[in-house]
XYZ file of N, CA and C in Angstrom:
825
model
N -14.398 77.200 44.111
C -15.164 76.027 43.713
C -14.528 75.389 42.492
N -14.229 74.107 42.593
C -13.644 73.382 41.472
C -14.658 73.280 40.349
N -14.198 73.473 39.102
C -15.141 73.517 37.982
C -15.465 72.151 37.398
N -14.649 71.144 37.690
C -14.908 69.799 37.206
C -14.924 68.824 38.366
N -15.315 67.599 38.074
C -15.430 66.590 39.122
C -14.555 65.386 38.799
N -13.665 65.069 39.713
C -12.877 63.852 39.615
C -13.745 62.691 40.084
N -13.944 61.720 39.216
C -14.763 60.564 39.578
C -13.876 59.328 39.645
N -13.860 58.722 40.820
C -13.118 57.486 41.066
C -14.117 56.347 41.183
N -13.809 55.222 40.556
C -14.628 54.032 40.725
C -13.839 53.015 41.551
N -14.496 52.476 42.566
C -13.923 51.430 43.423
C -14.782 50.186 43.214
N -14.416 49.331 42.261
C -15.375 48.332 41.779
C -15.535 47.084 42.621
N -14.563 46.760 43.504
C -14.606 45.430 44.109
C -14.506 45.434 45.628
N -13.445 46.036 46.184
C -13.254 46.021 47.624
C -12.833 44.659 48.136
N -12.818 44.547 49.477
C -12.395 43.298 50.110
C -13.460 42.727 51.040
N -14.627 43.353 51.061
C -15.628 42.957 52.053
C -16.732 42.053 51.503
N -17.260 42.374 50.340
C -18.413 41.631 49.814
C -17.978 40.300 49.210
N -18.814 39.298 49.388
C -18.551 37.980 48.823
C -19.229 37.854 47.466
N -18.527 37.241 46.523
C -19.075 37.047 45.179
C -20.368 36.243 45.227
N -20.446 35.276 46.123
C -21.646 34.444 46.224
C -22.866 35.259 46.626
N -22.633 36.329 47.399
C -23.740 37.169 47.858
C -24.003 38.331 46.910
N -22.965 38.742 46.146
C -23.091 39.865 45.208
C -22.582 39.380 43.849
N -23.410 38.667 43.087
C -22.945 38.051 41.834
C -22.381 39.044 40.824
N -22.815 40.302 40.874
C -22.349 41.298 39.902
C -20.962 41.842 40.229
N -20.406 41.466 41.367
C -19.106 41.985 41.787
C -18.007 41.499 40.840
N -17.200 42.404 40.274
C -16.112 41.980 39.383
C -14.920 41.457 40.192
N -14.606 40.187 40.031
C -13.522 39.597 40.833
C -12.400 39.010 39.984
N -12.682 38.634 38.731
C -11.606 38.143 37.865
C -10.974 39.323 37.133
N -9.803 39.098 36.562
C -9.144 40.168 35.821
C -9.986 40.589 34.628
N -10.571 39.647 33.933
C -11.421 39.987 32.779
C -12.619 40.824 33.204
N -13.230 40.462 34.322
C -14.372 41.236 34.822
C -13.936 42.641 35.223
N -12.779 42.745 35.842
C -12.275 44.056 36.262
C -11.973 44.933 35.050
N -11.358 44.357 34.026
C -11.032 45.128 32.822
C -12.290 45.614 32.121
N -13.308 44.762 32.041
C -14.567 45.171 31.409
C -15.196 46.320 32.193
N -15.221 46.182 33.509
C -15.761 47.249 34.360
C -14.982 48.547 34.166
N -13.665 48.445 34.119
C -12.820 49.629 33.961
C -13.121 50.349 32.657
N -13.220 49.600 31.572
C -13.502 50.204 30.261
C -14.876 50.873 30.261
N -15.869 50.190 30.812
C -17.225 50.736 30.844
C -17.280 52.027 31.659
N -16.626 52.022 32.819
C -16.684 53.190 33.700
C -15.870 54.353 33.159
N -14.762 54.060 32.500
C -13.987 55.125 31.854
C -14.813 55.794 30.760
N -15.531 54.997 29.992
C -16.352 55.554 28.912
C -17.438 56.487 29.448
N -17.890 56.241 30.663
C -18.937 57.070 31.257
C -18.396 58.347 31.898
N -17.125 58.337 32.310
C -16.572 59.549 32.909
C -15.666 59.333 34.103
N -15.435 58.076 34.518
C -14.478 57.833 35.602
C -13.064 58.118 35.105
N -12.224 58.645 35.993
C -10.833 58.948 35.643
C -9.840 58.147 36.473
N -10.287 57.637 37.624
C -9.427 56.874 38.528
C -10.117 55.556 38.853
N -9.339 54.475 38.955
C -9.876 53.209 39.430
C -9.117 52.796 40.677
N -9.857 52.584 41.759
C -9.291 52.172 43.050
C -9.414 50.652 43.119
N -8.273 49.968 43.162
C -8.246 48.538 42.872
C -7.971 47.671 44.099
N -8.868 46.716 44.334
C -8.628 45.536 45.152
C -8.710 44.343 44.204
N -7.959 43.283 44.505
C -8.029 42.101 43.650
C -8.431 40.881 44.470
N -8.838 39.834 43.755
C -9.262 38.575 44.367
C -8.459 37.407 43.776
N -8.430 36.293 44.507
C -7.746 35.100 44.010
C -8.708 34.227 43.203
N -8.292 33.012 42.876
C -9.111 32.143 42.036
C -10.406 31.718 42.720
N -10.441 31.820 44.044
C -11.673 31.505 44.796
C -12.442 32.771 45.158
N -12.076 33.893 44.542
C -12.732 35.187 44.751
C -12.522 35.735 46.152
N -11.441 35.278 46.806
C -11.106 35.825 48.113
C -10.132 36.991 47.955
N -10.198 37.989 48.837
C -9.260 39.119 48.744
C -7.819 38.641 48.846
N -6.948 39.232 48.047
C -5.535 38.864 48.052
C -4.676 40.077 47.743
N -3.435 40.030 48.218
C -2.427 41.033 47.858
C -1.269 40.355 47.130
N -1.565 39.277 46.437
C -0.538 38.549 45.714
C 0.216 39.488 44.781
N 1.547 39.600 44.921
C 2.299 40.604 44.145
C 2.272 40.374 42.642
N 2.261 39.122 42.210
C 2.219 38.848 40.769
C 0.870 39.269 40.200
N -0.196 38.924 40.889
C -1.537 39.331 40.427
C -1.675 40.850 40.402
N -1.116 41.505 41.398
C -1.194 42.965 41.426
C -0.460 43.580 40.243
N 0.752 43.107 39.985
C 1.531 43.639 38.861
C 0.834 43.369 37.536
N 0.272 42.169 37.385
C -0.452 41.834 36.155
C -1.691 42.716 35.988
N -2.346 43.011 37.091
C -3.546 43.847 37.044
C -3.204 45.270 36.629
N -2.153 45.833 37.219
C -1.727 47.186 36.851
C -1.369 47.239 35.371
N -0.602 46.257 34.897
C -0.186 46.235 33.490
C -1.387 46.121 32.560
N -2.344 45.266 32.907
C -3.515 45.069 32.052
C -4.392 46.310 32.010
N -4.555 46.987 33.141
C -5.362 48.208 33.163
C -4.702 49.309 32.340
N -3.382 49.408 32.420
C -2.679 50.424 31.630
C -2.778 50.127 30.134
N -2.751 48.860 29.785
C -2.817 48.485 28.374
C -4.214 48.709 27.800
N -5.237 48.512 28.627
C -6.617 48.523 28.134
C -7.340 49.853 28.333
N -6.825 50.709 29.240
C -7.514 51.959 29.552
C -6.501 53.076 29.744
N -7.008 54.288 29.866
C -6.174 55.437 30.234
C -6.457 55.861 31.675
N -7.147 55.019 32.435
C -7.480 55.340 33.813
C -6.228 55.472 34.678
N -6.298 56.332 35.671
C -5.272 56.404 36.703
C -5.457 55.196 37.609
N -4.419 54.390 37.745
C -4.522 53.148 38.508
C -4.073 53.401 39.946
N -5.009 53.251 40.857
C -4.748 53.464 42.282
C -4.962 52.137 43.012
N -3.891 51.575 43.570
C -4.003 50.333 44.318
C -4.325 50.613 45.780
N -5.123 49.744 46.361
C -5.390 49.835 47.793
C -4.214 49.250 48.560
N -3.673 50.027 49.491
C -2.667 49.491 50.406
C -3.333 49.021 51.695
N -4.657 49.109 51.728
C -5.395 48.645 52.893
C -5.656 47.154 52.837
N -5.919 46.653 51.610
C -6.228 45.240 51.465
C -7.445 44.874 52.284
N -7.385 43.703 52.914
C -8.397 43.291 53.881
C -7.867 43.601 55.282
N -8.764 43.686 56.260
C -8.347 44.082 57.611
C -7.374 43.079 58.228
N -7.300 41.871 57.679
C -6.408 40.842 58.219
C -5.031 40.825 57.554
N -4.813 41.638 56.521
C -3.542 41.592 55.800
C -2.405 42.187 56.641
N -1.222 41.534 56.643
C -0.089 42.052 57.420
C 0.524 43.283 56.776
N 1.249 44.049 57.570
C 1.844 45.294 57.086
C 2.815 45.057 55.937
N 3.614 44.010 56.017
C 4.611 43.765 54.971
C 3.948 43.566 53.615
N 2.842 42.849 53.584
C 2.131 42.624 52.319
C 1.499 43.909 51.820
N 1.057 44.748 52.729
C 0.445 46.015 52.338
C 1.487 46.966 51.762
N 2.685 46.983 52.340
C 3.767 47.811 51.796
C 4.221 47.298 50.432
N 4.196 45.988 50.246
C 4.663 45.383 48.993
C 3.747 45.709 47.820
N 2.550 46.215 48.090
C 1.655 46.668 47.019
C 2.367 47.676 46.112
N 3.235 48.487 46.703
C 3.927 49.528 45.941
C 4.871 48.952 44.891
N 5.276 47.698 45.056
C 6.177 47.066 44.085
C 5.516 46.909 42.715
N 4.184 46.942 42.678
C 3.467 46.828 41.404
C 3.500 48.135 40.613
N 4.068 49.182 41.193
C 4.260 50.477 40.528
C 2.963 51.089 39.991
N 1.960 51.241 40.843
C 0.743 51.928 40.398
C 0.995 53.423 40.233
N 0.048 54.136 39.620
C 0.127 55.595 39.574
C -0.091 56.188 40.956
N -1.035 55.583 41.691
C -1.418 56.053 43.011
C -1.594 54.843 43.930
N -1.611 55.124 45.229
C -1.971 54.111 46.215
C -2.649 54.807 47.383
N -3.510 54.089 48.063
C -4.166 54.666 49.224
C -3.223 54.649 50.420
N -3.440 55.608 51.322
C -2.654 55.695 52.554
C -3.622 56.099 53.663
N -4.064 55.127 54.430
C -5.056 55.391 55.471
C -4.369 56.011 56.679
N -4.976 57.084 57.202
C -4.288 57.942 58.157
C -4.541 57.608 59.620
N -5.010 56.401 59.907
C -5.161 56.026 61.305
C -5.967 54.754 61.457
N -5.949 54.233 62.657
C -6.707 53.026 62.989
C -8.180 53.380 63.170
N -9.053 52.449 62.787
C -10.482 52.683 62.929
C -11.194 51.359 63.166
N -12.215 51.374 64.040
C -13.085 50.220 64.135
C -13.816 50.068 62.813
N -13.878 48.839 62.314
C -14.423 48.581 60.983
C -15.474 47.488 61.135
N -16.700 47.907 61.450
C -17.728 46.921 61.771
C -17.313 46.166 63.021
N -17.223 44.843 62.917
C -16.800 44.018 64.047
C -15.282 43.837 64.095
N -14.582 44.407 63.136
C -13.130 44.253 63.044
C -12.428 45.567 63.376
N -11.095 45.515 63.371
C -10.273 46.707 63.565
C -9.353 46.845 62.364
N -9.401 48.004 61.712
C -8.501 48.299 60.603
C -7.312 49.032 61.194
N -6.212 48.299 61.381
C -5.058 48.806 62.127
C -4.093 49.537 61.209
N -3.770 50.778 61.567
C -2.787 51.581 60.839
C -1.922 52.310 61.857
N -0.821 51.665 62.241
C 0.097 52.265 63.215
C 0.806 53.472 62.599
N 1.215 54.416 63.449
C 1.896 55.610 62.971
C 3.158 55.244 62.197
N 3.932 54.309 62.699
C 5.174 53.921 62.020
C 4.886 53.351 60.633
N 3.802 52.604 60.513
C 3.429 52.040 59.211
C 3.012 53.149 58.242
N 2.244 54.112 58.728
C 1.812 55.229 57.892
C 3.029 55.997 57.362
N 3.985 56.271 58.244
C 5.202 56.985 57.843
C 5.964 56.188 56.791
N 6.091 54.896 57.002
C 6.807 54.032 56.060
C 6.124 54.054 54.695
N 4.820 53.947 54.689
C 4.070 53.951 53.430
C 4.230 55.287 52.706
N 4.094 56.378 53.447
C 4.203 57.727 52.876
C 5.579 57.966 52.268
N 6.635 57.618 53.001
C 7.988 57.894 52.521
C 8.376 56.972 51.364
N 7.918 55.739 51.383
C 8.188 54.851 50.243
C 7.506 55.359 48.976
N 6.319 55.908 49.118
C 5.647 56.474 47.945
C 6.387 57.709 47.446
N 6.896 58.518 48.351
C 7.717 59.662 47.941
C 8.905 59.196 47.104
N 9.609 58.177 47.586
C 10.818 57.690 46.924
C 10.515 57.114 45.533
N 9.345 56.522 45.377
C 9.015 55.830 44.128
C 8.165 56.663 43.175
N 7.820 57.875 43.586
C 7.015 58.727 42.711
C 5.578 58.270 42.573
N 5.055 57.582 43.588
C 3.667 57.134 43.601
C 2.845 58.151 44.387
N 1.766 58.617 43.805
C 0.948 59.658 44.428
C -0.046 59.021 45.406
N -0.064 59.460 46.658
C -1.005 58.888 47.612
C -2.380 59.546 47.555
N -3.380 58.758 47.876
C -4.678 59.316 48.252
C -4.823 59.002 49.737
N -4.860 60.038 50.560
C -4.931 59.854 52.003
C -6.369 59.546 52.403
N -6.572 58.333 52.937
C -7.922 57.895 53.309
C -8.230 58.341 54.730
N -9.345 59.058 54.863
C -9.734 59.650 56.140
C -11.042 58.995 56.599
N -10.959 58.179 57.640
C -12.146 57.496 58.160
C -12.749 58.223 59.355
N -11.988 59.132 59.954
C -12.477 59.886 61.107
C -11.771 61.236 61.122
N -12.353 62.212 61.808
C -11.828 63.577 61.740
C -10.418 63.686 62.291
N -10.086 62.880 63.291
C -8.745 62.919 63.843
C -7.679 62.511 62.840
N -8.070 61.777 61.810
C -7.109 61.378 60.784
C -6.585 62.587 60.007
N -7.371 63.648 59.938
C -6.897 64.862 59.281
C -5.787 65.528 60.088
N -5.897 65.479 61.408
C -4.831 66.015 62.257
C -3.567 65.173 62.112
N -3.744 63.854 61.996
C -2.587 62.981 61.769
C -1.922 63.298 60.433
N -2.713 63.610 59.425
C -2.155 63.966 58.121
C -1.370 65.274 58.203
N -1.891 66.236 58.920
C -1.172 67.497 59.105
C 0.186 67.234 59.751
N 0.213 66.364 60.753
C 1.463 66.003 61.423
C 2.414 65.284 60.452
N 1.883 64.364 59.666
C 2.702 63.600 58.716
C 3.383 64.519 57.713
N 2.616 65.423 57.115
C 3.164 66.322 56.106
C 4.166 67.296 56.723
N 3.890 67.733 57.948
C 4.801 68.650 58.614
C 6.152 68.018 58.917
N 6.147 66.736 59.245
C 7.388 66.053 59.614
C 8.122 65.465 58.425
N 7.361 64.988 57.427
C 7.983 64.201 56.355
C 7.789 64.798 54.967
N 7.144 65.934 54.860
C 7.061 66.638 53.592
C 5.899 66.230 52.720
N 5.748 66.983 51.641
C 4.649 66.762 50.715
C 4.807 65.435 49.983
N 3.708 64.909 49.461
C 3.781 63.642 48.722
C 4.427 63.825 47.358
N 4.685 62.711 46.695
C 5.155 62.746 45.313
C 4.188 63.566 44.479
N 4.724 64.444 43.633
C 3.874 65.309 42.815
C 3.535 66.620 43.479
N 3.658 66.686 44.809
C 3.461 67.936 45.528
C 2.035 68.307 45.860
N 1.056 67.528 45.379
C -0.352 67.867 45.609
C -0.947 66.923 46.638
N -1.710 67.470 47.566
C -2.347 66.669 48.613
C -3.808 66.424 48.237
N -4.178 65.142 48.174
C -5.568 64.767 47.875
C -6.019 63.753 48.909
N -7.162 64.009 49.509
C -7.698 63.113 50.530
C -9.040 62.556 50.077
N -9.399 61.427 50.671
C -10.719 60.841 50.430
C -11.387 60.615 51.773
N -12.529 61.248 51.978
C -13.312 61.033 53.189
C -14.151 59.770 52.996
N -13.831 58.731 53.758
C -14.619 57.491 53.704
C -15.620 57.556 54.841
N -16.882 57.701 54.491
C -17.909 58.043 55.466
C -18.982 56.961 55.535
N -19.447 56.696 56.747
C -20.529 55.737 56.918
C -20.075 54.343 57.293
N -18.765 54.122 57.474
C -18.282 52.828 57.959
C -18.669 52.696 59.431
N -19.283 51.593 59.838
C -19.601 51.424 61.263
C -18.332 51.456 62.104
N -18.185 52.485 62.922
C -16.975 52.695 63.711
C -16.228 53.935 63.287
N -16.507 54.451 62.093
C -15.879 55.668 61.600
C -16.849 56.834 61.628
N -16.479 57.908 60.948
C -17.353 59.089 60.951
C -18.634 58.803 60.162
N -19.758 59.368 60.593
C -21.017 59.112 59.895
C -21.059 59.778 58.526
N -21.866 59.213 57.653
C -22.006 59.758 56.306
C -23.117 60.781 56.242
N -22.880 61.939 56.862
C -23.874 63.001 56.906
C -23.288 64.293 56.358
N -24.176 65.177 55.936
C -23.745 66.482 55.445
C -22.994 67.255 56.517
N -23.493 67.188 57.754
C -22.870 67.922 58.846
C -21.426 67.478 59.064
N -21.199 66.170 58.999
C -19.844 65.656 59.203
C -18.935 66.061 58.058
N -19.436 66.002 56.832
C -18.605 66.380 55.692
C -18.236 67.858 55.759
N -19.178 68.699 56.171
C -18.880 70.128 56.304
C -17.800 70.348 57.362
N -17.873 69.614 58.482
C -16.850 69.732 59.522
C -15.491 69.290 58.998
N -15.466 68.189 58.245
C -14.214 67.701 57.673
C -13.655 68.703 56.672
N -14.536 69.281 55.878
C -14.120 70.256 54.874
C -13.466 71.466 55.534
N -14.015 71.900 56.657
C -13.431 73.051 57.371
C -12.022 72.746 57.862
N -11.773 71.490 58.243
C -10.468 71.112 58.769
C -9.393 71.081 57.691
N -9.795 71.091 56.430
C -8.811 71.118 55.348
C -8.005 72.412 55.358
N -8.502 73.429 56.043
C -7.779 74.702 56.114
C -6.417 74.538 56.781
N -6.252 73.480 57.590
C -4.988 73.242 58.278
C -3.992 72.485 57.411
N -4.413 72.075 56.216
C -3.547 71.349 55.288
C -3.013 72.306 54.224
N -2.038 71.876 53.417
C -1.454 72.787 52.429
C -2.497 73.393 51.495
N -2.248 74.634 51.110
C -3.165 75.332 50.205
C -3.315 74.525 48.916
N -4.547 74.425 48.451
C -4.808 73.688 47.225
C -5.185 72.236 47.439
N -5.175 71.781 48.704
C -5.582 70.401 48.989
C -6.985 70.145 48.449
N -7.162 69.013 47.796
C -8.467 68.635 47.255
C -8.980 67.393 47.990
N -10.280 67.146 47.841
C -10.848 65.971 48.501
C -11.920 65.317 47.644
N -12.009 64.017 47.810
C -13.140 63.245 47.332
C -13.898 62.752 48.553
N -15.104 62.265 48.340
C -15.869 61.683 49.440
C -16.544 60.407 48.974
N -16.554 59.450 49.875
C -17.149 58.146 49.631
C -18.219 57.906 50.677
N -19.433 57.677 50.250
C -20.505 57.344 51.179
C -20.784 55.852 51.128
N -20.575 55.182 52.251
C -20.776 53.741 52.311
C -22.247 53.429 52.548
N -22.756 52.452 51.790
C -24.127 51.990 51.998
C -25.154 53.078 51.792
N -26.050 53.220 52.749
C -27.164 54.159 52.603
C -26.724 55.625 52.646
N -25.472 55.884 53.019
C -24.988 57.272 53.043
C -24.501 57.738 51.668
N -24.574 56.878 50.663
C -24.042 57.205 49.342
C -24.581 58.514 48.787
N -25.880 58.658 48.734
C -26.477 59.843 48.108
C -26.230 61.104 48.935
N -26.482 61.105 50.261
C -26.188 62.322 51.028
C -24.740 62.785 50.893
N -23.781 61.848 50.910
C -22.379 62.218 50.806
C -22.063 62.734 49.405
N -22.613 62.094 48.396
C -22.399 62.538 47.013
C -22.855 63.987 46.836
N -24.053 64.296 47.294
C -24.589 65.650 47.136
C -23.801 66.666 47.962
N -23.441 66.278 49.188
C -22.691 67.201 50.047
C -21.309 67.484 49.471
N -20.678 66.464 48.908
C -19.340 66.662 48.341
C -19.394 67.605 47.149
N -20.336 67.395 46.265
C -20.455 68.283 45.102
C -20.723 69.720 45.524
N -21.543 69.897 46.542
C -21.932 71.255 46.932
C -20.822 71.992 47.663
N -19.812 71.264 48.162
C -18.695 71.913 48.857
C -17.417 71.911 48.014
N -17.545 71.610 46.722
C -16.396 71.661 45.835
C -15.568 70.398 45.820
N -16.096 69.314 46.375
C -15.358 68.061 46.434
C -15.613 67.170 45.238
N -14.924 66.046 45.243
C -15.002 65.075 44.164
C -15.668 63.798 44.678
N -15.808 62.797 43.824
C -16.642 61.643 44.150
C -15.904 60.327 43.972
N -16.105 59.404 44.919
C -15.726 58.013 44.724
C -16.968 57.164 44.899
N -17.250 56.340 43.908
C -18.412 55.453 43.951
C -17.967 54.061 43.513
N -18.810 53.075 43.750
C -18.489 51.734 43.290
C -18.990 50.672 44.239
N -18.920 49.426 43.782
C -19.472 48.306 44.529
C -18.612 47.905 45.722
N -17.424 48.471 45.857
C -16.681 48.275 47.100
C -17.482 48.816 48.273
N -18.178 49.918 48.055
C -18.836 50.643 49.138
C -20.352 50.549 49.111
N -20.914 50.226 47.952
C -22.367 50.262 47.799
C -22.820 49.106 46.925
N -23.657 48.228 47.466
C -24.172 47.119 46.659
C -25.693 47.195 46.485
N -26.284 48.273 46.995
C -27.726 48.504 46.822
C -27.926 49.854 46.162
N -28.563 49.854 44.995
C -28.766 51.107 44.256
C -29.851 51.957 44.908
N -30.882 51.306 45.385
C -31.973 51.944 46.118
C -32.553 50.878 47.041
N -33.430 51.265 47.916
C -33.979 50.315 48.880
C -34.608 49.127 48.151
N -34.112 47.938 48.457
C -34.637 46.732 47.843
C -34.208 46.502 46.410
N -33.237 47.288 45.922
C -32.797 47.181 44.529
C -31.281 47.007 44.479
N -30.798 45.803 44.258
C -29.356 45.568 44.208
C -28.700 46.308 43.041
N -27.441 46.690 43.228
C -26.667 47.280 42.140
C -26.452 46.224 41.051
N -26.660 46.620 39.802
C -26.488 45.697 38.681
C -25.063 45.700 38.148
N -24.379 46.840 38.263
C -23.004 46.946 37.797
C -22.412 48.245 38.316
N -21.085 48.337 38.279
C -20.436 49.588 38.654
C -20.802 50.731 37.719
N -21.108 50.399 36.465
C -21.546 51.419 35.511
C -22.731 52.214 36.046
N -23.626 51.510 36.697
C -24.835 52.134 37.230
C -24.488 53.226 38.248
N -23.514 52.941 39.094
C -23.125 53.905 40.120
C -22.334 55.061 39.530
N -21.450 54.764 38.569
C -20.694 55.833 37.911
C -21.638 56.728 37.120
N -22.602 56.129 36.410
C -23.554 56.927 35.621
C -24.341 57.871 36.526
N -24.731 57.400 37.704
C -25.469 58.274 38.625
C -24.585 59.426 39.100
N -23.322 59.122 39.421
C -22.398 60.176 39.858
C -22.165 61.193 38.755
N -21.993 60.716 37.535
C -21.802 61.613 36.391
C -23.025 62.500 36.204
N -24.195 61.915 36.333
C -25.425 62.697 36.184
C -25.529 63.812 37.206
N -25.223 63.501 38.464
C -25.259 64.529 39.505
C -24.187 65.598 39.260
N -23.006 65.174 38.835
C -21.935 66.138 38.558
C -22.333 67.097 37.439
N -22.968 66.570 36.424
C -23.415 67.427 35.324
C -24.516 68.376 35.775
N -25.433 67.890 36.606
C -26.485 68.761 37.144
C -25.880 69.893 37.987
N -24.781 69.590 38.667
C -24.098 70.607 39.474
C -23.229 71.526 38.620
N -23.254 71.315 37.304
C -22.433 72.071 36.356
C -20.949 71.917 36.666
N -20.617 70.698 37.098
C -19.230 70.327 37.350
C -18.975 68.988 36.650
N -18.867 68.993 35.333
C -18.764 67.747 34.570
C -17.513 66.949 34.918
N -17.517 65.661 34.620
C -16.366 64.812 34.965
C -15.079 65.293 34.322
N -13.993 65.231 35.089
C -12.679 65.529 34.547
C -12.234 64.392 33.628
N -11.565 64.737 32.550
C -10.944 63.718 31.722
C -9.754 63.126 32.470
N -9.229 62.020 31.971
C -8.056 61.438 32.626
C -6.869 62.386 32.564
N -6.751 63.135 31.482
C -5.651 64.111 31.369
C -5.807 65.218 32.407
N -7.029 65.734 32.551
C -7.294 66.776 33.538
C -7.077 66.232 34.964
N -7.465 64.981 35.177
C -7.302 64.377 36.488
C -5.827 64.227 36.850
N -5.009 63.837 35.876
C -3.575 63.713 36.134
C -2.972 65.061 36.497
N -3.408 66.110 35.842
C -2.915 67.444 36.144
C -3.318 67.858 37.559
N -4.563 67.598 37.918
C -5.068 67.949 39.252
C -4.270 67.256 40.344
N -3.986 65.972 40.147
C -3.386 65.146 41.204
C -1.859 65.201 41.243
N -1.261 65.921 40.291
C 0.194 66.025 40.281
C 0.892 64.820 39.698
N 0.183 64.102 38.819
C 0.771 62.920 38.177
C 1.522 63.331 36.921
């Protein structure tokens, strides 16, 4: 059982519209304020999506590089860029995310139905993303939307070797319509499948929407870590909109402390992840 909890905040995402979720941080200034607030509460990693001047999702390389630089200057958070972007983003733009030189980047391990859309991740693209991160010393977080993605990860590591840093860390994204459900039973099944991955593999879990609390509790009880934020959850409780990412991080920190697994510092998190 891990003695501390790695807390990742995913403050923005690519799905929610600013007009519908006014508290969503979409400008660089809003993102920096959120990052500082969440770091002060106990977050160690920030999973970053960015928006353009009209608050639309973008993978603009200049904005990405500026965002990474600003986060490093203003915080000690581990900067993890999303290579998923929006479901409509082309592969070339998703690969170019790595040019911004983040500490980490996401690497989704397979295609999944995503609500009414399809989040396409071809095997060749996954291999390209994995090997480019190896070459550049960028640590991946392998995003797992369905149980079969864990088998794909086992195949990837067997053929192409361990990631940069040598440590394997996965994130179970649970509760997406079309992916695995956000239930305790599913998380336990996913946790058992980690036995087929390299010894020492760690995991975080993300519960989308109403699955947030069940997934949070199940992850803590099985030795896992937590990802929370307005990318995945815009309702704090039934009929109560989220007021800020701080609110979600504070709740995660509170549960972690109750589980006697307090938040890892950024230094401890870097050691855990092989950074």
